[in-house]
PDB file of C-alpha atoms in Angstrom:
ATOM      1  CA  UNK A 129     -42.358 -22.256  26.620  1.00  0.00           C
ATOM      2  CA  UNK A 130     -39.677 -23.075  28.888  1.00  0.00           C
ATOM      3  CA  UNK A 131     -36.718 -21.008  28.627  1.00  0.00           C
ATOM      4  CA  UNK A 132     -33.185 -21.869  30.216  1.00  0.00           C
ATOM      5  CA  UNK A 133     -30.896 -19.380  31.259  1.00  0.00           C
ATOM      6  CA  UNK A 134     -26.645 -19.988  31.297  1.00  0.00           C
ATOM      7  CA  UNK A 135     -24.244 -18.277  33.654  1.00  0.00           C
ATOM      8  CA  UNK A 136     -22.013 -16.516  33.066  1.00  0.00           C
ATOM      9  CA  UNK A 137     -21.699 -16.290  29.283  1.00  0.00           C
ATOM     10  CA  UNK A 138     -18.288 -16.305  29.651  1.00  0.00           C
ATOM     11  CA  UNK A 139     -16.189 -17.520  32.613  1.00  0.00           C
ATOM     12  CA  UNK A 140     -12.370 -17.192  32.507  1.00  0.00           C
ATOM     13  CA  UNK A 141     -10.331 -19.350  34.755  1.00  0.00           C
ATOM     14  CA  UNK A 142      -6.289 -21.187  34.227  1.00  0.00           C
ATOM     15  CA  UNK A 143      -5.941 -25.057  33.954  1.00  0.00           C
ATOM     16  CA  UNK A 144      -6.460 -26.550  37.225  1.00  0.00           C
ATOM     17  CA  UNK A 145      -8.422 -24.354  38.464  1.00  0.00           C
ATOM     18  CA  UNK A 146     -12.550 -25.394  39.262  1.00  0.00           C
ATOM     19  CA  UNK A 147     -15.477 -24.478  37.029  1.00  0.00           C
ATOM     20  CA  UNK A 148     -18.853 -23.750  38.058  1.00  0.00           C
ATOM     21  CA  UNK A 149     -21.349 -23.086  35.041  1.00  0.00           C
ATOM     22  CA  UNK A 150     -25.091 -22.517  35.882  1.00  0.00           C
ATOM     23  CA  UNK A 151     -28.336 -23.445  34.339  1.00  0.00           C
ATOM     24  CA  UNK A 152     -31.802 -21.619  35.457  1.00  0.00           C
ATOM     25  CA  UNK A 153     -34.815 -23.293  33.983  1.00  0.00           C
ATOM     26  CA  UNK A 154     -38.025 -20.878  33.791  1.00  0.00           C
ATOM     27  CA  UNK A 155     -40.166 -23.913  35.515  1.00  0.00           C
ATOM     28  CA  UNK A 156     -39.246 -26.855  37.060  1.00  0.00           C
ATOM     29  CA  UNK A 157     -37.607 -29.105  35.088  1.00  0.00           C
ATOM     30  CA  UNK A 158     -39.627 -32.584  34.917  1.00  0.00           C
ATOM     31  CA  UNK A 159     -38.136 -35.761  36.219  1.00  0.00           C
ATOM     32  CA  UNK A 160     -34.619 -33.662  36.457  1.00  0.00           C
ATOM     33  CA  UNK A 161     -34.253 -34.437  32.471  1.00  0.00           C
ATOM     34  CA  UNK A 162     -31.342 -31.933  31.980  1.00  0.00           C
ATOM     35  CA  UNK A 163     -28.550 -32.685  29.640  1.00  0.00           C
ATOM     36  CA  UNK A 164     -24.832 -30.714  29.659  1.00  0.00           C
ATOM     37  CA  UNK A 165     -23.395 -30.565  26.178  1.00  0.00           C
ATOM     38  CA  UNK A 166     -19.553 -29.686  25.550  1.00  0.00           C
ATOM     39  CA  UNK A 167     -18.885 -27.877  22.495  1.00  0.00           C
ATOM     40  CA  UNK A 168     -15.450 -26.735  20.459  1.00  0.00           C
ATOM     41  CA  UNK A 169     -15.032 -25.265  17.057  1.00  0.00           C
ATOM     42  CA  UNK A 170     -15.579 -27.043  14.175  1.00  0.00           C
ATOM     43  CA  UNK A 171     -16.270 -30.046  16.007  1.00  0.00           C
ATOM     44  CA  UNK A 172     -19.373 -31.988  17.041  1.00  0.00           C
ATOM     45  CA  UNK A 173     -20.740 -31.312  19.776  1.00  0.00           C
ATOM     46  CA  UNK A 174     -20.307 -33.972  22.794  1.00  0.00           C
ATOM     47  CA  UNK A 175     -22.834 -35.393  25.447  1.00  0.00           C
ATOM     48  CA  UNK A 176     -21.203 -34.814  29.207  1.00  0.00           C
ATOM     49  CA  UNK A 177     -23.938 -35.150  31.067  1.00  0.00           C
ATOM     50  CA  UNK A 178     -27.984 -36.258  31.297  1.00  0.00           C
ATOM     51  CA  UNK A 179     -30.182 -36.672  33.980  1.00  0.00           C
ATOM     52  CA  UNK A 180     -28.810 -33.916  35.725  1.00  0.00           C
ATOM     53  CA  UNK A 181     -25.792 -35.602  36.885  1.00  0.00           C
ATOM     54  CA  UNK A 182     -25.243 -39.032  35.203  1.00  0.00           C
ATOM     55  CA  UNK A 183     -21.722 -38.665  32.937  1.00  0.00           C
ATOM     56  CA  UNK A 184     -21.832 -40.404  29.596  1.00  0.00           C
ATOM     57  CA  UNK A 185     -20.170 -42.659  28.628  1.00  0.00           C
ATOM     58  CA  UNK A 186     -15.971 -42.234  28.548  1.00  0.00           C
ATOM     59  CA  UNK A 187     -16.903 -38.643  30.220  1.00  0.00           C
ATOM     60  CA  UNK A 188     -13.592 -38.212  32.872  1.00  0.00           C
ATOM     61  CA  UNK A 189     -14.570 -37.731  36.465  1.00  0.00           C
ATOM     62  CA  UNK A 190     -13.502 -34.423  37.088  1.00  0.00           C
ATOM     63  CA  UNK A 191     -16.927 -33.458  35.222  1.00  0.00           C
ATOM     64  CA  UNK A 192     -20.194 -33.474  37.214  1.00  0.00           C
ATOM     65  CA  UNK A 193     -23.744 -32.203  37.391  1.00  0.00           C
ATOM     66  CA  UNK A 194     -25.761 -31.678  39.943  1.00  0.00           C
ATOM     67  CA  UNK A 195     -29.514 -29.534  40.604  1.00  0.00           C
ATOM     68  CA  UNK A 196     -32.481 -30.500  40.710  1.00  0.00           C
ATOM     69  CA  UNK A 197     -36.112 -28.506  39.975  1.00  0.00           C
ATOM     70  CA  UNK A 198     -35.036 -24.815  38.483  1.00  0.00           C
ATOM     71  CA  UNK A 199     -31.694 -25.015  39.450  1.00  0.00           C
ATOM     72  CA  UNK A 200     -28.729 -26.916  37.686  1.00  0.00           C
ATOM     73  CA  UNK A 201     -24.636 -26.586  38.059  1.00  0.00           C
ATOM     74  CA  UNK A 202     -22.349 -28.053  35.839  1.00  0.00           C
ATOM     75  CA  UNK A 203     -18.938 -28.644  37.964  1.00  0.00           C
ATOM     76  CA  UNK A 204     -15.252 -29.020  36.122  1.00  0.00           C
ATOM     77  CA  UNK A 205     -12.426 -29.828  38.470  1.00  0.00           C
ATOM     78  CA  UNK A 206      -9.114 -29.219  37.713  1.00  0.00           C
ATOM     79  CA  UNK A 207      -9.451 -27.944  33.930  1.00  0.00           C
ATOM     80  CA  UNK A 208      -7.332 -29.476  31.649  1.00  0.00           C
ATOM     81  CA  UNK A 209      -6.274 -27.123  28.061  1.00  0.00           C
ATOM     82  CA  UNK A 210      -8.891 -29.555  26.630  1.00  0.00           C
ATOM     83  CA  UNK A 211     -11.775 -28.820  29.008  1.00  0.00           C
ATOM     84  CA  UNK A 212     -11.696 -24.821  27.185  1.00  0.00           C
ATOM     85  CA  UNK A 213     -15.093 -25.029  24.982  1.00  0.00           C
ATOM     86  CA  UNK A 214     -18.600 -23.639  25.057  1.00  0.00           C
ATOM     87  CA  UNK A 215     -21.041 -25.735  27.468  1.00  0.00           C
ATOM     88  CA  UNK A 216     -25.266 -26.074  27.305  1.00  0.00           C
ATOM     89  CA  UNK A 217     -27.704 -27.020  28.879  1.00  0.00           C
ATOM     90  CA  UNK A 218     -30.645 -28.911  27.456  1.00  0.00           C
ATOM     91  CA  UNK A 219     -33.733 -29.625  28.584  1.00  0.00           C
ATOM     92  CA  UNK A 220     -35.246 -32.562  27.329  1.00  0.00           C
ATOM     93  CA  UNK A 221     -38.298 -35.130  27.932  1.00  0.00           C
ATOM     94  CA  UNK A 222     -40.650 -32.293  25.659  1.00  0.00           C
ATOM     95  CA  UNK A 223     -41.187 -30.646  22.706  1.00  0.00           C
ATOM     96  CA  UNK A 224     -39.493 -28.328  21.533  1.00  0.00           C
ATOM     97  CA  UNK A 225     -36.725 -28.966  23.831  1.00  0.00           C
ATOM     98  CA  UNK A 226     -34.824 -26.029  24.786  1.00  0.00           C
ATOM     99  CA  UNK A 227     -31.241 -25.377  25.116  1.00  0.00           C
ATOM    100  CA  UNK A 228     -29.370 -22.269  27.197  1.00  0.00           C
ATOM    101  CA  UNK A 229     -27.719 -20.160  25.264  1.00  0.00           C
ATOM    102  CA  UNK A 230     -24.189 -21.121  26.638  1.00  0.00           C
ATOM    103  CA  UNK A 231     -21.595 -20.751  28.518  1.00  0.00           C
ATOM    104  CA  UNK A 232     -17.689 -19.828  27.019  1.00  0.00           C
ATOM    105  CA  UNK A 233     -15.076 -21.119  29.334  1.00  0.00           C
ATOM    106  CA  UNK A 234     -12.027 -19.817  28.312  1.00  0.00           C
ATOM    107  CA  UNK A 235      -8.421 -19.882  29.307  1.00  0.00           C
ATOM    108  CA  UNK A 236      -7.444 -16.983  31.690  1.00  0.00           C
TER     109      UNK A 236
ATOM    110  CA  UNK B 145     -17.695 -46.417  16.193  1.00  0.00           C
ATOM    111  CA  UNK B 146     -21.074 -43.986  15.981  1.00  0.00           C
ATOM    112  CA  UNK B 147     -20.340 -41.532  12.815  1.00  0.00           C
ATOM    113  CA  UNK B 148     -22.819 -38.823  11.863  1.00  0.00           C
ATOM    114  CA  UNK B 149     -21.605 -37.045   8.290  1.00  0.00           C
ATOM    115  CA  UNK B 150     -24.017 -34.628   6.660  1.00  0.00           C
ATOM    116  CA  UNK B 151     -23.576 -32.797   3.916  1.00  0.00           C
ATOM    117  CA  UNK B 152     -25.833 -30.589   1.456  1.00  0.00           C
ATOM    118  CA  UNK B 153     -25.290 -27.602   3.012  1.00  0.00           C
ATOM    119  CA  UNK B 154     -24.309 -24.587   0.372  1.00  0.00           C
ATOM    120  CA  UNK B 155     -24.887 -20.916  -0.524  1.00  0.00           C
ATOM    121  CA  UNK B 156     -28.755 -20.588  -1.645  1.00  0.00           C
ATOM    122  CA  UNK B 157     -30.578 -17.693  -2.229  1.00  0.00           C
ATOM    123  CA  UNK B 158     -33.711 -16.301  -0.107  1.00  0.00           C
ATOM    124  CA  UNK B 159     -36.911 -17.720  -1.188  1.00  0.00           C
ATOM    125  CA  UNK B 160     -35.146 -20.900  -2.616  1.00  0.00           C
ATOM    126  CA  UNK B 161     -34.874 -25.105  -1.501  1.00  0.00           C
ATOM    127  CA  UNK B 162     -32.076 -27.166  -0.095  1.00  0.00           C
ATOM    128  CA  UNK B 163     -31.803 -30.699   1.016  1.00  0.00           C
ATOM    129  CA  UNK B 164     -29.650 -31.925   3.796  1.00  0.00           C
ATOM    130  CA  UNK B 165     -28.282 -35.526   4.668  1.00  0.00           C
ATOM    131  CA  UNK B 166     -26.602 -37.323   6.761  1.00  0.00           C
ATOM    132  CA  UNK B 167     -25.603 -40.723   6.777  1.00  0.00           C
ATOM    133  CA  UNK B 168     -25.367 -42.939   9.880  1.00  0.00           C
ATOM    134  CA  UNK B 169     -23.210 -45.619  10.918  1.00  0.00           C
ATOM    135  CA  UNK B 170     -21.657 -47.847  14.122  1.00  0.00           C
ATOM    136  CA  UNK B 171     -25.542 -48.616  15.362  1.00  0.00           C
ATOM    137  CA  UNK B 172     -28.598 -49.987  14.423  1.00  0.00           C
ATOM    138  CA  UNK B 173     -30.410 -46.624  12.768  1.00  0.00           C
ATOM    139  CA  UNK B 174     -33.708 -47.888  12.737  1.00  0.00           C
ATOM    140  CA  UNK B 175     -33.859 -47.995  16.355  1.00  0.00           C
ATOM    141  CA  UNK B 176     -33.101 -45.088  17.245  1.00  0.00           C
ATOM    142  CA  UNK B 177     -35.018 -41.325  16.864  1.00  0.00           C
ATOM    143  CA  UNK B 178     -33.240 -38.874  15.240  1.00  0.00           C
ATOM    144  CA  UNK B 179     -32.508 -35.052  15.194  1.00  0.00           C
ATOM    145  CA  UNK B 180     -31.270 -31.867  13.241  1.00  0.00           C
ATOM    146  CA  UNK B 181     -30.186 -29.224  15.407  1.00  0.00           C
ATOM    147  CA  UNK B 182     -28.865 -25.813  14.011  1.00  0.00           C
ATOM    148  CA  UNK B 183     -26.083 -23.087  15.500  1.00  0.00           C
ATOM    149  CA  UNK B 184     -26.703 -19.826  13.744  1.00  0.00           C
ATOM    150  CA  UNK B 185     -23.367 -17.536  13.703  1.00  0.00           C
ATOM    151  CA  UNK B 186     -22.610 -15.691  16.933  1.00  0.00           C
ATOM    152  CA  UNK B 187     -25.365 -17.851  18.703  1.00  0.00           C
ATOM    153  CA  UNK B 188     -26.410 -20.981  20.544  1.00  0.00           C
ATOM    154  CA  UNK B 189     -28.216 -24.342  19.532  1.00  0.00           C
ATOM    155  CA  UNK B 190     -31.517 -24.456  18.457  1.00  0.00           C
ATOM    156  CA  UNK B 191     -33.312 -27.962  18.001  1.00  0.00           C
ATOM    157  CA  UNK B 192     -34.899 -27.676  14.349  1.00  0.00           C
ATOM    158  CA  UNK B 193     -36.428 -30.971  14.438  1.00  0.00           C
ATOM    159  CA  UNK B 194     -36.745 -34.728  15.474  1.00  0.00           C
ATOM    160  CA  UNK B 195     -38.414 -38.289  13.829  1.00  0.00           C
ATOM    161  CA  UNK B 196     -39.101 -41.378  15.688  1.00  0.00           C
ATOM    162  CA  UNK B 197     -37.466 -44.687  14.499  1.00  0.00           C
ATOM    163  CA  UNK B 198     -40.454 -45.481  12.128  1.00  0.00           C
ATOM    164  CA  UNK B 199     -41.484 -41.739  11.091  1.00  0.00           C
ATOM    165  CA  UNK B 200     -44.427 -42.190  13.173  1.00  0.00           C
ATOM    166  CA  UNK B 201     -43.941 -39.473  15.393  1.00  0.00           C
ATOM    167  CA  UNK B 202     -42.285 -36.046  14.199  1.00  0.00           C
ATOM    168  CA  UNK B 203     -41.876 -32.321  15.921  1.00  0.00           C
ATOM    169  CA  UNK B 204     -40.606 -28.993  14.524  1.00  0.00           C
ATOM    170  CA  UNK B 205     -39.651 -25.754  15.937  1.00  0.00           C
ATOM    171  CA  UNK B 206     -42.226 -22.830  15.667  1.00  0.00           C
ATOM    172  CA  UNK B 207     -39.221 -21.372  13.637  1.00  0.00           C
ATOM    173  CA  UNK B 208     -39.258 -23.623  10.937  1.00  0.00           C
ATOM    174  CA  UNK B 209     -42.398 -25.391  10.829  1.00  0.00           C
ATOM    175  CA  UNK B 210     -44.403 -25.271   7.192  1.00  0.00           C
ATOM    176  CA  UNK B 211     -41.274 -24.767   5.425  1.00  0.00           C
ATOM    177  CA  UNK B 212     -38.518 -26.935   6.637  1.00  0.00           C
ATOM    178  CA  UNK B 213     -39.417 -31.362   6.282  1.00  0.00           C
ATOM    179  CA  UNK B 214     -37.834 -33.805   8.035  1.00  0.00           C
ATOM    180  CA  UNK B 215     -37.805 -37.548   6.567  1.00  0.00           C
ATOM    181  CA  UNK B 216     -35.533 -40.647   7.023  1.00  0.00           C
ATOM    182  CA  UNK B 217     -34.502 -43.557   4.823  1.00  0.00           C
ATOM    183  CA  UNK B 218     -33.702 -46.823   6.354  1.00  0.00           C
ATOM    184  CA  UNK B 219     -32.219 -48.546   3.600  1.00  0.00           C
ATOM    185  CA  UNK B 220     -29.506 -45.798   3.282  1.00  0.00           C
ATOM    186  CA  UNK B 221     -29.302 -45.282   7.172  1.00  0.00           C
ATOM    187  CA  UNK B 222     -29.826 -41.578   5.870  1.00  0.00           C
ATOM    188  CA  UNK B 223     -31.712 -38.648   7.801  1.00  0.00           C
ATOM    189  CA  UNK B 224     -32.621 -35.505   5.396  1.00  0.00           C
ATOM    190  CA  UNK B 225     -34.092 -32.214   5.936  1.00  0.00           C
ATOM    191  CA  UNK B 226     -35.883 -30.828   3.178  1.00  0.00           C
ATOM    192  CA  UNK B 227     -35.787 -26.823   3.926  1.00  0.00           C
ATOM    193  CA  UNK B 228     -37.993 -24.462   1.799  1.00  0.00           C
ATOM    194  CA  UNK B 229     -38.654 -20.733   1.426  1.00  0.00           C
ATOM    195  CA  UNK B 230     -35.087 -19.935   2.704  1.00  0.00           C
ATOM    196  CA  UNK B 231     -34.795 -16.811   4.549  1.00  0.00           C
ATOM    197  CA  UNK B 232     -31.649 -15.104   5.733  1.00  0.00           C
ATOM    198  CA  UNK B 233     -32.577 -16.088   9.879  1.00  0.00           C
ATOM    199  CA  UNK B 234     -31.973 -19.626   8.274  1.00  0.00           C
ATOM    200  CA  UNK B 235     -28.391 -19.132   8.073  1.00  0.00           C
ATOM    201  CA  UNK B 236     -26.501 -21.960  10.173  1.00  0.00           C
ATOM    202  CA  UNK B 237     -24.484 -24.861  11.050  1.00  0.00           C
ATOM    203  CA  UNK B 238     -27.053 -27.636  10.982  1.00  0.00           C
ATOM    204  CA  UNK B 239     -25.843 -31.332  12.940  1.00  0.00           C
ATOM    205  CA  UNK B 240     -27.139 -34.233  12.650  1.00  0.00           C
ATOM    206  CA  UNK B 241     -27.870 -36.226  16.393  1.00  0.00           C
ATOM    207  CA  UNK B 242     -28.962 -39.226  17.202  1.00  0.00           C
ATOM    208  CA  UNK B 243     -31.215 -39.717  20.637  1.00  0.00           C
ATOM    209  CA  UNK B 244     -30.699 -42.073  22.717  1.00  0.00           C
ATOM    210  CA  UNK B 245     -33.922 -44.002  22.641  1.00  0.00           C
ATOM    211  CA  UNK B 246     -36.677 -44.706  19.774  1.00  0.00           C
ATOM    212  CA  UNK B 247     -38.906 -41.443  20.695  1.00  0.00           C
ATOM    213  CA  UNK B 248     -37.543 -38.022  19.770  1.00  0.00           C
ATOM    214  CA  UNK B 249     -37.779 -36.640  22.855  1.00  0.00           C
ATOM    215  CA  UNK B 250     -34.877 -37.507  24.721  1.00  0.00           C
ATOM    216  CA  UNK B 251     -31.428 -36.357  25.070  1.00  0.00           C
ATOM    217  CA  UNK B 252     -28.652 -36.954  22.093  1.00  0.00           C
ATOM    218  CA  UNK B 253     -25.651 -39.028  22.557  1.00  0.00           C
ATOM    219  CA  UNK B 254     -23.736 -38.524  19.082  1.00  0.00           C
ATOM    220  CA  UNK B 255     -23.910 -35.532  16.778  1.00  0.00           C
ATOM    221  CA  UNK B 256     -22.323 -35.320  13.654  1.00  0.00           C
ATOM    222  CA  UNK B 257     -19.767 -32.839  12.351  1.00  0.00           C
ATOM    223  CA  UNK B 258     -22.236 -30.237  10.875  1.00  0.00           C
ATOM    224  CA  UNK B 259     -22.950 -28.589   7.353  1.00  0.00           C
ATOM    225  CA  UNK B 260     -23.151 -24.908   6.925  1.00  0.00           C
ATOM    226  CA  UNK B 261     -25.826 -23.815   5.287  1.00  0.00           C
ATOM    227  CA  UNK B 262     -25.742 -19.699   4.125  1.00  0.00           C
ATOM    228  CA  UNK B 263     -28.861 -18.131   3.092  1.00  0.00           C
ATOM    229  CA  UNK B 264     -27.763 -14.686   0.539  1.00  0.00           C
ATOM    230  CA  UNK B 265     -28.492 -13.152  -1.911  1.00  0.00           C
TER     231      UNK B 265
END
């Protein structure tokens, strides 16, 4: 079973500042099929990224993912107030498909 | 505009049976797989379970497989979970997703709000 591992579990930074979140996938992940969730309380969660680094749709450019194989970074430039939620990774393409157990970026 | 609503979710003793919905509109539901995905308190997402467009193909976690079953109703562009033999580790926010193609094995582009679910006695 493939595991995926989030750094750190909580990163504290101020609004404009960058964000680097990490994913570490226990094998190599297949074809790069690695989604980035955004996720706030009492809301739905909200697709930001899948194939590693292709943004959904509407998703603002200052987001962006890149990695490939093990290794996967989710990058936030210049954090808006908005941009403070709790981020996953997801690893998809199998069954069950795993998510990391997240990371809390919150305002510094 | 894509909206996900379940609802069912409740306070339900161990040992006991609950049924969870949601209802999907803004896209075509029988083309697309489905998914229930759970947050218990304090902790991350856990996939629960997924159906293909026609209920041909259908996974489960090890966590919740023989007790929890997950079914779809075109006519009513509804998605259930049936969960049975409740136990306390069951206690979570379930959501509703939709994937992104017909086969339940892809990523999710829409979730729904969520319905807490509390398993106590």
């Amino acid at each position: 079973e493939i595991v995926l591992t989030q750094s750190p579990g909580t990163l504290s930074l101020s609004p404009g500042e960058r964000a680097t979140l990490s994913c570490r996938a226990s094998q190599s992940v297949s074809s790069n099929f690695l989604a980035w969730y955004q996720h706030k309380p009492g809301q739905a969660p909200r697709l930001l990224i899948h194939a590693a680094s292709s943004r959904a749709a509407g998703i603002p450019d200052r987001f962006s993912g890149s990695g490939s194989g093990t290794d996967f970074t989710l990058t936030i430039n210049r954090l808006e107030p908005e941009d403070f939620a709790v981020y996953y990774c997801h690893q998809y393409g199998m069954s069950p498909p795993p998510f990391g157990q997240g990371t809390n970026l919150e305002i510094k | 505009e894509v909206q996900l609503v379940e609802s069912g979710g409740g306070l339900v003793q161990p040992g006991r049976s609950l049924r969870l919905s949601c209802v999907a509109s803004g896209f075509t539901f029988d083309d697309y797989a489905m998914h229930w995905v759970r947050q218990a308190p304090g902790r991350g997402l856990e996939w629960v379970s997924g159906i293909s467009w026609n209920s041909g193909r259908i996974g489960y976690a090890d966590s919740v497989k023989g007790r929890f079953t997950i079914s779809r109703d075109s006519a009513k562009n509804s998605l259930y979970l049936q969960m049975s033999s409740l136990r306390a580790e069951d206690t979570a926010y379930y959501y509703c997703a939709k994937d992104v193609t017909y086969s339940p094995v892809n990523f999710f582009d829409w979730w729904g709000q969520g319905t807490l679910v509390t398993v106590s006695s």
